[in-house]
XYZ file of C-alpha atoms in Angstrom:
581
model
C 27.490 -4.085 -118.354
C 25.627 -1.035 -119.573
C 26.240 2.402 -120.986
C 24.146 5.266 -119.620
C 22.834 7.783 -122.143
C 22.654 11.399 -120.968
C 19.227 11.940 -122.522
C 17.457 9.501 -120.194
C 17.695 7.439 -117.062
C 17.408 4.051 -118.741
C 20.718 2.395 -119.663
C 21.376 1.343 -123.236
C 22.707 -2.207 -123.392
C 24.667 -3.014 -126.542
C 25.019 -6.521 -127.943
C 27.182 -8.171 -130.588
C 27.182 -11.618 -132.167
C 29.519 -14.216 -130.694
C 29.855 -17.964 -131.418
C 27.700 -20.004 -129.048
C 29.954 -23.063 -129.206
C 33.639 -23.806 -129.487
C 34.894 -23.564 -133.064
C 36.219 -26.757 -134.684
C 39.836 -27.553 -135.553
C 40.552 -28.856 -139.069
C 43.526 -30.427 -140.825
C 43.674 -29.116 -144.394
C 46.421 -31.549 -145.393
C 43.887 -34.408 -145.512
C 41.807 -34.905 -148.649
C 39.166 -37.490 -149.492
C 41.546 -39.078 -151.965
C 44.367 -39.297 -149.447
C 42.186 -40.737 -146.689
C 40.081 -43.197 -148.692
C 42.445 -44.487 -151.412
C 45.421 -46.829 -150.949
C 48.845 -45.237 -151.403
C 49.433 -46.759 -154.856
C 46.070 -45.643 -156.253
C 46.602 -42.220 -154.704
C 49.936 -41.799 -156.510
C 48.473 -42.948 -159.827
C 45.489 -40.608 -159.627
C 47.679 -37.701 -158.533
C 50.082 -38.163 -161.467
C 47.186 -38.579 -163.917
C 45.339 -35.457 -162.799
C 48.516 -33.374 -162.632
C 49.969 -34.428 -165.981
C 46.766 -34.311 -168.026
C 44.889 -31.567 -166.215
C 44.223 -29.354 -169.257
C 42.901 -32.125 -171.567
C 40.770 -33.498 -168.750
C 39.364 -30.029 -168.076
C 38.392 -29.642 -171.742
C 36.783 -33.107 -171.672
C 34.865 -32.198 -168.499
C 33.468 -28.987 -169.980
C 32.543 -30.846 -173.166
C 30.662 -33.459 -171.123
C 28.812 -30.692 -169.306
C 27.699 -29.155 -172.601
C 26.610 -32.527 -173.951
C 24.389 -33.464 -171.006
C 22.679 -30.073 -171.225
C 20.989 -31.257 -174.465
C 20.070 -34.791 -173.376
C 16.459 -33.851 -172.589
C 16.037 -31.879 -175.846
C 17.177 -34.314 -178.519
C 15.502 -37.596 -179.428
C 15.911 -40.659 -177.228
C 18.590 -42.400 -179.289
C 20.766 -39.297 -179.601
C 20.275 -38.564 -175.896
C 21.525 -42.023 -174.953
C 24.560 -41.601 -177.226
C 25.366 -38.185 -175.696
C 24.964 -39.535 -172.150
C 27.256 -42.486 -172.809
C 30.017 -40.322 -174.276
C 29.582 -37.643 -171.593
C 30.007 -40.089 -168.699
C 33.392 -41.245 -170.041
C 34.584 -37.685 -170.707
C 33.444 -36.488 -167.286
C 34.592 -39.425 -165.163
C 38.373 -38.703 -164.667
C 38.162 -35.055 -163.639
C 34.636 -35.289 -162.210
C 35.629 -37.859 -159.603
C 39.174 -36.508 -159.397
C 38.069 -32.995 -158.449
C 35.584 -34.372 -155.926
C 38.355 -36.443 -154.330
C 40.430 -33.305 -153.610
C 37.864 -31.992 -151.109
C 39.295 -31.442 -147.633
C 38.408 -34.450 -145.495
C 37.859 -32.654 -142.172
C 35.651 -29.972 -143.724
C 33.523 -32.647 -145.431
C 33.014 -34.315 -142.052
C 31.856 -30.993 -140.607
C 29.427 -30.525 -143.492
C 28.069 -34.040 -143.029
C 27.103 -33.045 -139.518
C 24.758 -30.321 -140.784
C 21.087 -30.621 -141.644
C 21.520 -28.724 -144.930
C 23.873 -31.398 -146.278
C 21.533 -34.303 -145.591
C 18.425 -32.480 -146.809
C 20.213 -31.520 -150.025
C 21.505 -35.091 -150.415
C 18.028 -36.547 -149.822
C 16.371 -34.267 -152.384
C 19.189 -34.876 -154.880
C 19.019 -38.666 -154.538
C 15.220 -38.758 -154.708
C 15.092 -36.462 -157.749
C 17.896 -38.306 -159.552
C 16.128 -41.615 -158.966
C 12.817 -40.273 -160.271
C 14.374 -38.720 -163.388
C 16.276 -41.964 -164.070
C 13.014 -43.905 -163.850
C 11.397 -41.302 -166.099
C 14.118 -41.750 -168.752
C 14.205 -45.574 -168.399
C 17.234 -45.907 -170.684
C 20.911 -44.926 -170.898
C 19.997 -41.289 -170.395
C 20.013 -42.037 -166.673
C 23.843 -41.710 -166.925
C 23.280 -37.962 -167.096
C 21.794 -38.116 -163.575
C 24.936 -39.806 -162.230
C 26.908 -36.758 -163.345
C 24.301 -34.467 -161.794
C 24.232 -36.444 -158.543
C 27.988 -36.185 -158.028
C 28.021 -32.583 -159.200
C 25.252 -31.519 -156.805
C 27.062 -33.157 -153.885
C 30.221 -31.380 -154.982
C 28.304 -28.095 -154.826
C 26.954 -28.716 -151.323
C 30.550 -29.490 -150.249
C 31.831 -26.224 -151.721
C 33.259 -25.211 -148.333
C 35.776 -28.068 -148.662
C 36.814 -27.071 -152.199
C 40.112 -25.191 -151.895
C 41.504 -25.458 -155.440
C 40.152 -23.362 -158.306
C 37.481 -21.805 -156.109
C 36.501 -19.009 -158.502
C 36.278 -21.328 -161.492
C 34.133 -23.781 -159.547
C 31.832 -20.976 -158.357
C 31.440 -19.843 -161.965
C 30.575 -23.379 -163.086
C 27.979 -23.554 -160.296
C 26.264 -20.423 -161.598
C 26.407 -21.668 -165.184
C 24.901 -25.005 -164.124
C 21.636 -23.471 -162.888
C 19.969 -22.780 -166.308
C 20.319 -26.393 -167.591
C 18.578 -27.673 -164.444
C 15.691 -25.240 -164.909
C 15.530 -26.021 -168.625
C 15.270 -29.764 -167.959
C 12.558 -29.039 -165.389
C 10.478 -27.069 -167.897
C 11.004 -29.685 -170.635
C 9.880 -32.542 -168.363
C 6.871 -30.644 -167.006
C 5.737 -29.857 -170.558
C 6.134 -33.492 -171.605
C 8.516 -32.708 -174.468
C 11.133 -35.343 -173.546
C 11.200 -38.015 -176.239
C 10.086 -41.581 -175.402
C 9.250 -40.717 -171.789
C 5.921 -41.065 -170.019
C 4.916 -40.171 -166.498
C 4.167 -42.839 -163.903
C 1.977 -42.854 -160.815
C 3.489 -43.188 -157.346
C 0.348 -42.850 -155.251
C -3.190 -43.460 -156.415
C -5.986 -42.961 -153.894
C -9.703 -43.085 -154.510
C -12.746 -43.043 -152.259
C -16.451 -42.393 -152.731
C -15.970 -38.652 -153.014
C -12.734 -38.073 -154.886
C -9.682 -39.508 -156.563
C -6.138 -38.348 -155.964
C -2.899 -39.441 -157.588
C 0.712 -38.385 -157.161
C 2.828 -38.822 -160.282
C 6.562 -39.056 -160.741
C 6.535 -35.778 -162.677
C 5.127 -34.031 -159.573
C 8.068 -35.275 -157.494
C 10.559 -34.400 -160.239
C 9.150 -30.888 -160.590
C 9.286 -30.129 -156.875
C 12.706 -31.756 -156.500
C 14.367 -29.906 -159.382
C 12.819 -26.621 -158.274
C 14.136 -27.136 -154.720
C 17.615 -28.015 -156.027
C 17.666 -24.955 -158.279
C 16.673 -22.778 -155.315
C 19.415 -24.143 -153.056
C 22.083 -24.026 -155.771
C 21.149 -20.408 -156.450
C 21.493 -19.640 -152.741
C 24.947 -21.243 -152.640
C 26.067 -19.486 -155.832
C 24.882 -16.055 -154.661
C 26.553 -16.452 -151.269
C 29.808 -17.619 -152.847
C 29.811 -14.770 -155.344
C 29.369 -12.201 -152.570
C 32.138 -13.816 -150.544
C 34.561 -13.861 -153.481
C 33.867 -10.205 -154.215
C 34.690 -9.205 -150.633
C 37.370 -11.769 -149.882
C 40.998 -10.728 -149.786
C 44.140 -12.763 -149.280
C 43.971 -16.460 -148.439
C 40.992 -16.323 -146.068
C 38.384 -18.865 -147.229
C 34.809 -18.027 -146.179
C 32.319 -20.884 -145.811
C 28.846 -20.568 -147.325
C 27.279 -23.835 -146.070
C 28.889 -24.493 -142.692
C 27.682 -21.974 -140.117
C 28.057 -21.690 -136.377
C 25.298 -21.032 -133.812
C 25.288 -17.502 -132.429
C 24.545 -15.805 -129.159
C 24.036 -12.162 -128.209
C 26.708 -10.951 -125.814
C 27.117 -7.525 -124.190
C 29.638 -5.430 -126.062
C 31.933 -5.095 -123.037
C 32.969 -8.727 -123.530
C 33.980 -7.926 -127.086
C 35.967 -4.895 -125.900
C 37.836 -7.031 -123.403
C 38.685 -9.483 -126.195
C 39.998 -6.650 -128.365
C 42.105 -5.351 -125.487
C 43.562 -8.804 -124.959
C 44.383 -9.055 -128.679
C 45.996 -5.604 -128.684
C 48.114 -6.506 -125.644
C 49.287 -9.644 -127.445
C 50.139 -7.557 -130.505
C 52.092 -5.048 -128.419
C 53.925 -7.851 -126.623
C 54.822 -9.417 -129.974
C 56.176 -6.138 -131.297
C 57.958 -5.458 -128.029
C 60.182 -8.500 -128.436
C 61.142 -7.448 -131.930
C 59.213 -10.057 -133.957
C 58.527 -9.135 -137.555
C 54.766 -9.266 -138.420
C 55.149 -10.914 -141.811
C 57.559 -13.420 -140.410
C 55.268 -14.371 -137.554
C 52.447 -14.838 -140.042
C 54.602 -17.163 -142.122
C 55.645 -19.163 -139.114
C 52.069 -19.519 -137.852
C 50.698 -20.669 -141.221
C 49.767 -24.297 -140.661
C 47.564 -26.889 -142.244
C 46.119 -27.696 -138.822
C 44.127 -24.700 -137.728
C 41.067 -23.597 -135.839
C 38.212 -22.218 -137.899
C 37.573 -18.527 -137.316
C 34.346 -16.667 -136.744
C 33.708 -13.833 -139.217
C 32.840 -10.909 -136.994
C 29.623 -9.106 -137.758
C 29.821 -5.303 -138.086
C 26.425 -4.886 -136.398
C 26.002 -3.601 -132.857
C 22.511 -4.031 -131.413
C 21.095 -1.517 -128.968
C 18.486 -3.206 -126.781
C 16.485 0.026 -126.521
C 16.067 0.340 -130.314
C 12.837 -1.610 -130.520
C 10.206 -1.480 -133.273
C 8.091 1.065 -131.411
C 10.026 3.417 -129.202
C 8.702 2.838 -125.711
C 9.971 3.777 -122.289
C 11.296 0.438 -121.080
C 11.423 0.386 -117.272
C 14.354 -0.993 -115.343
C 14.009 -4.437 -113.840
C 11.502 -7.164 -114.587
C 7.969 -6.287 -115.623
C 5.363 -6.637 -112.900
C 3.546 -9.935 -112.604
C 0.251 -8.045 -112.799
C 1.267 -7.013 -116.322
C 2.761 -10.342 -117.434
C -0.048 -12.553 -116.128
C -2.759 -11.063 -118.393
C -0.309 -11.036 -121.317
C 0.474 -14.744 -121.072
C -3.159 -15.566 -120.298
C -4.181 -13.912 -123.563
C -1.493 -15.866 -125.412
C -2.508 -19.167 -123.803
C -6.185 -18.663 -124.670
C -5.357 -17.792 -128.271
C -3.040 -20.776 -128.598
C -5.513 -23.272 -127.102
C -8.350 -22.004 -129.261
C -6.158 -22.257 -132.351
C -5.546 -25.911 -131.494
C -9.232 -26.654 -130.994
C -9.213 -28.624 -134.232
C -7.538 -31.384 -132.231
C -9.861 -31.074 -129.241
C -13.168 -31.297 -131.095
C -14.666 -33.905 -133.371
C -12.732 -34.571 -136.554
C -15.941 -34.436 -138.585
C -17.264 -31.235 -137.016
C -16.880 -27.704 -138.355
C -14.957 -25.043 -136.500
C -17.261 -22.427 -135.116
C -16.804 -18.944 -136.532
C -16.852 -17.397 -133.084
C -14.150 -19.772 -131.867
C -11.979 -19.036 -134.900
C -12.283 -15.258 -134.596
C -11.611 -15.384 -130.845
C -8.423 -17.363 -131.404
C -7.337 -14.942 -134.124
C -7.918 -11.790 -132.042
C -6.281 -13.084 -128.842
C -3.301 -14.359 -130.847
C -2.964 -11.047 -132.671
C -2.960 -9.056 -129.405
C -0.327 -11.305 -127.824
C 2.029 -11.348 -130.811
C 1.708 -7.599 -131.466
C 2.959 -6.850 -127.947
C 6.017 -8.988 -128.657
C 6.436 -7.324 -132.033
C 6.702 -3.888 -130.417
C 9.675 -5.138 -128.340
C 11.686 -6.611 -131.227
C 15.107 -5.072 -131.819
C 14.917 -3.380 -135.223
C 18.341 -4.363 -136.595
C 17.912 -7.956 -135.490
C 14.459 -8.091 -137.065
C 15.817 -6.732 -140.350
C 18.649 -9.297 -140.421
C 16.222 -12.056 -139.547
C 13.528 -11.419 -142.153
C 16.156 -11.149 -144.916
C 17.890 -14.431 -144.038
C 17.413 -17.475 -146.267
C 16.211 -19.773 -143.476
C 13.478 -17.356 -142.426
C 12.281 -16.837 -145.992
C 12.341 -20.576 -146.682
C 10.365 -21.471 -143.548
C 7.905 -18.624 -144.090
C 7.334 -19.548 -147.744
C 6.729 -23.224 -147.019
C 4.288 -22.549 -144.171
C 2.478 -19.737 -146.006
C 2.084 -21.908 -149.108
C 0.744 -24.788 -146.981
C -1.738 -22.495 -145.218
C -2.955 -21.021 -148.503
C -3.407 -24.548 -149.843
C -5.667 -25.400 -146.902
C -7.744 -22.298 -147.606
C -8.106 -23.289 -151.274
C -8.943 -26.901 -150.375
C -11.691 -25.679 -148.034
C -12.971 -23.250 -150.694
C -12.102 -20.283 -148.446
C -14.637 -21.285 -145.818
C -14.530 -18.432 -143.276
C -13.931 -20.376 -140.046
C -11.164 -22.542 -141.504
C -9.513 -19.596 -143.233
C -9.441 -17.553 -140.022
C -8.045 -20.526 -138.106
C -5.317 -21.024 -140.724
C -4.469 -17.309 -140.481
C -4.034 -17.842 -136.725
C -1.593 -20.683 -137.380
C 0.333 -18.409 -139.733
C 0.650 -15.713 -137.053
C 1.856 -18.198 -134.452
C 4.447 -19.661 -136.805
C 5.802 -16.251 -137.846
C 5.902 -15.244 -134.172
C 8.096 -18.253 -133.392
C 10.417 -17.447 -136.321
C 10.934 -13.832 -135.187
C 11.800 -14.544 -131.545
C 15.479 -14.104 -132.394
C 14.707 -10.364 -132.469
C 14.205 -10.302 -128.703
C 17.383 -9.269 -126.900
C 18.326 -11.107 -123.671
C 17.483 -8.096 -121.499
C 13.952 -7.952 -122.942
C 13.534 -11.700 -122.392
C 14.501 -11.194 -118.765
C 12.019 -8.347 -118.353
C 9.257 -10.501 -119.860
C 10.398 -13.631 -117.974
C 10.178 -15.336 -121.341
C 11.925 -18.520 -122.490
C 12.350 -19.401 -126.148
C 11.472 -23.007 -125.305
C 7.817 -21.875 -125.335
C 8.025 -21.712 -129.141
C 8.837 -25.430 -129.538
C 5.264 -26.712 -128.860
C 3.864 -23.926 -131.067
C 5.826 -25.112 -134.099
C 5.123 -28.758 -133.269
C 1.358 -28.280 -133.070
C 1.185 -26.191 -136.255
C 3.068 -28.950 -138.090
C 0.800 -31.569 -136.508
C -2.243 -29.620 -137.694
C -1.172 -29.962 -141.329
C -0.354 -33.636 -140.888
C -3.858 -34.174 -139.433
C -5.384 -32.371 -142.418
C -3.492 -34.665 -144.806
C -4.702 -37.726 -142.898
C -8.280 -36.447 -143.046
C -7.986 -36.116 -146.817
C -6.660 -39.649 -147.349
C -8.203 -41.701 -144.548
C -11.308 -39.906 -143.244
C -12.603 -38.490 -146.502
C -13.468 -34.987 -145.306
C -16.015 -33.651 -147.779
C -15.154 -30.050 -146.928
C -11.633 -30.460 -148.399
C -11.777 -30.686 -152.190
C -8.868 -30.746 -154.643
C -8.865 -27.714 -156.930
C -7.112 -26.733 -160.138
C -4.756 -23.793 -159.547
C -3.757 -23.325 -163.184
C -4.973 -24.865 -166.415
C -3.808 -23.880 -169.871
C -1.828 -24.775 -172.970
C 1.905 -24.008 -173.175
C 3.762 -24.882 -176.393
C 0.864 -27.068 -177.582
C 0.930 -29.037 -174.348
C -1.919 -28.941 -171.791
C -0.676 -27.966 -168.336
C -2.788 -28.584 -165.232
C -1.524 -27.637 -161.756
C -3.599 -28.921 -158.852
C -3.422 -27.792 -155.254
C -3.255 -31.283 -153.703
C 0.202 -32.320 -155.038
C 1.514 -28.845 -154.203
C 0.149 -29.063 -150.647
C 1.492 -32.595 -150.238
C 5.001 -31.425 -151.195
C 4.828 -28.493 -148.760
C 3.776 -30.738 -145.876
C 6.589 -33.205 -146.629
C 9.124 -30.361 -146.718
C 7.825 -28.932 -143.436
C 7.922 -32.393 -141.878
C 11.633 -32.538 -142.734
C 12.569 -28.987 -141.699
C 10.412 -28.257 -138.658
C 11.939 -30.938 -136.359
C 15.286 -29.119 -136.691
C 13.611 -25.857 -135.680
C 11.812 -27.533 -132.763
C 15.094 -29.036 -131.563
C 16.829 -25.654 -131.722
C 14.074 -23.958 -129.724
C 14.133 -26.716 -127.113
C 17.909 -26.532 -126.616
C 18.523 -22.764 -126.774
C 19.859 -20.813 -123.824
C 18.717 -17.301 -122.949
C 21.388 -15.603 -125.087
C 21.371 -17.969 -128.099
C 19.382 -17.421 -131.284
C 17.736 -20.038 -133.498
C 17.507 -18.780 -137.090
C 20.481 -16.492 -137.764
C 23.764 -18.370 -138.149
C 27.327 -17.041 -138.018
C 29.777 -17.059 -140.934
C 32.973 -19.106 -140.627
C 36.324 -18.990 -142.415
C 39.732 -20.599 -142.427
C 43.111 -19.886 -143.976
C 43.414 -21.578 -147.375
C 47.099 -22.431 -147.468
C 46.669 -23.845 -150.989
C 45.596 -20.435 -152.309
C 47.734 -19.429 -155.279
C 48.095 -15.842 -154.128
C 49.122 -17.026 -150.683
C 51.858 -19.258 -152.080
C 53.281 -16.451 -154.168
C 53.235 -14.073 -151.238
C 54.772 -16.583 -148.878
C 57.625 -17.472 -151.213
C 58.434 -13.855 -151.958
C 58.227 -12.904 -148.309
C 60.370 -15.846 -147.274
C 63.012 -15.008 -149.875
C 63.253 -11.385 -148.776
C 63.249 -12.207 -145.068
C 66.224 -14.582 -145.158
C 68.792 -11.826 -144.949
C 66.669 -9.067 -143.412
C 64.792 -10.777 -140.598
C 67.267 -13.365 -139.334
C 68.524 -12.054 -135.990
C 71.365 -13.426 -133.960
C 70.008 -15.146 -130.851
C 72.721 -13.705 -128.630
C 71.866 -10.134 -129.550
C 68.166 -10.646 -128.928
C 68.882 -12.325 -125.646
C 70.884 -9.349 -124.448
C 68.107 -6.922 -125.431
C 64.974 -8.806 -124.515
C 65.994 -11.245 -121.842
C 66.014 -15.051 -121.561
C 62.323 -15.386 -122.351
C 62.977 -14.683 -126.029
C 65.388 -17.568 -126.406
C 62.400 -19.971 -126.531
C 61.083 -18.442 -129.765
C 62.060 -19.875 -133.124
C 62.789 -17.258 -135.757
C 63.860 -19.535 -138.612
C 62.210 -18.536 -141.829
C 59.657 -20.993 -143.224
C 60.969 -22.874 -146.195
C 59.008 -22.299 -149.412
C 58.878 -26.041 -149.937
C 56.660 -26.434 -146.903
C 54.096 -23.820 -147.953
């Protein structure tokens, strides 16, 4: 279980990433078109897309270029372009979407990322359609299908590089439409109000342009993430292995000895295969199948539990209760004081002493944990997209509260305490299992922390709308003139969008924390891949290999039986026909 280093008496325990759950099995022969369409319609669509692929591709690219200018030209021309574009795009747009692998789409539909992306896409498309209020809404139908095609990129096995390139090219038109709408330059379009609230002290309204701006910005961010991941994968990928960029598996930290035993088992299987005289290329051809189990992409990182942020002498065994009791008492006091906003009167101010006490006790508790974080794990964690997304949303919400309260000292210190607690919960993946055992710590403790921080922001929003807290005032973040158009950005719509986003994302994080075992991690996810049997390079290789192996690798069964014994007679050495590849 451990490797002893000669320089010291404390053992160094090494960990590697392993899947925390059983990997799924997929059937790549099933497509959306084959599963959802009747046989006659399937044959017609297949013949149409195969026979007229090049003209349809040209029409699809033309439609993409046309819808890029819908928001720029006048209303009548924009409607004309949208109407033509929808007819040019329709055959290949729906046809390409229908070729997605059915089983992989089902896996993606079981992920939170898919439904969040679909929700934001549908909401934004509906708002932009209402903003256009004419035939230009047809452009959003193309965008809606295209965005769902992008989020299902893991199920796209034909023309992967071309589709990845189109995804990258599609980002600037989305950002351009966002800027054009925010500046009010779209012809014959006016904003509309979704929420209008007014009391004795203030008036607040949420317009459709606010929702459109936040929605398009979120979509652009996620599409960029997908495009960057896919580009990196395509640069590293070799052969027919297809790496997923959306579908990820939960991970756990396992001692490296388990990985060594797996490697030994694999090497014994390889030796046994060679010992019976099986040709490697031929075995690969025979094992190529449309029904396969997804594979975990092994991480090259090995994590030494003793490589913590600050090099300390970590004693063997569990820490003494006399050390842990004051530590957790400090954490409990800091946490309870930080939640005092719920315990006191809603109309009362937070005392400065109470706020500073909560901040200091929280800082002491979290700094002790920070010193025990594994450095490599912490580096991987803080550079992951999920961590950056969560941290940005919560930090932006906390800064908004500070601005709304005009940087009042007690509220600002209390919000800083919430920020520390939230970041502490996000970085708990950096604790190795052996350190958790020494601290007698369970990750489930982080679930109520995240829940109460989220509840704090929801309470603040309710105080703004229903209680009328005079200490929370809407403020202008930016005011100016851009391209002869006045632009005013207020903190209240921005804060409202952050709270809504956190309300959608934090329940997933709370659920993960509540269900994690001692070895599992919450934020970092594992990469998955499968063998793309439709890959063009794979087909060429398989046909060439099959042609060469007909005369070279076919072995008489009697001869093999005499050399290797009766056990070999159960193996089938017939070469795979190229027609089946």
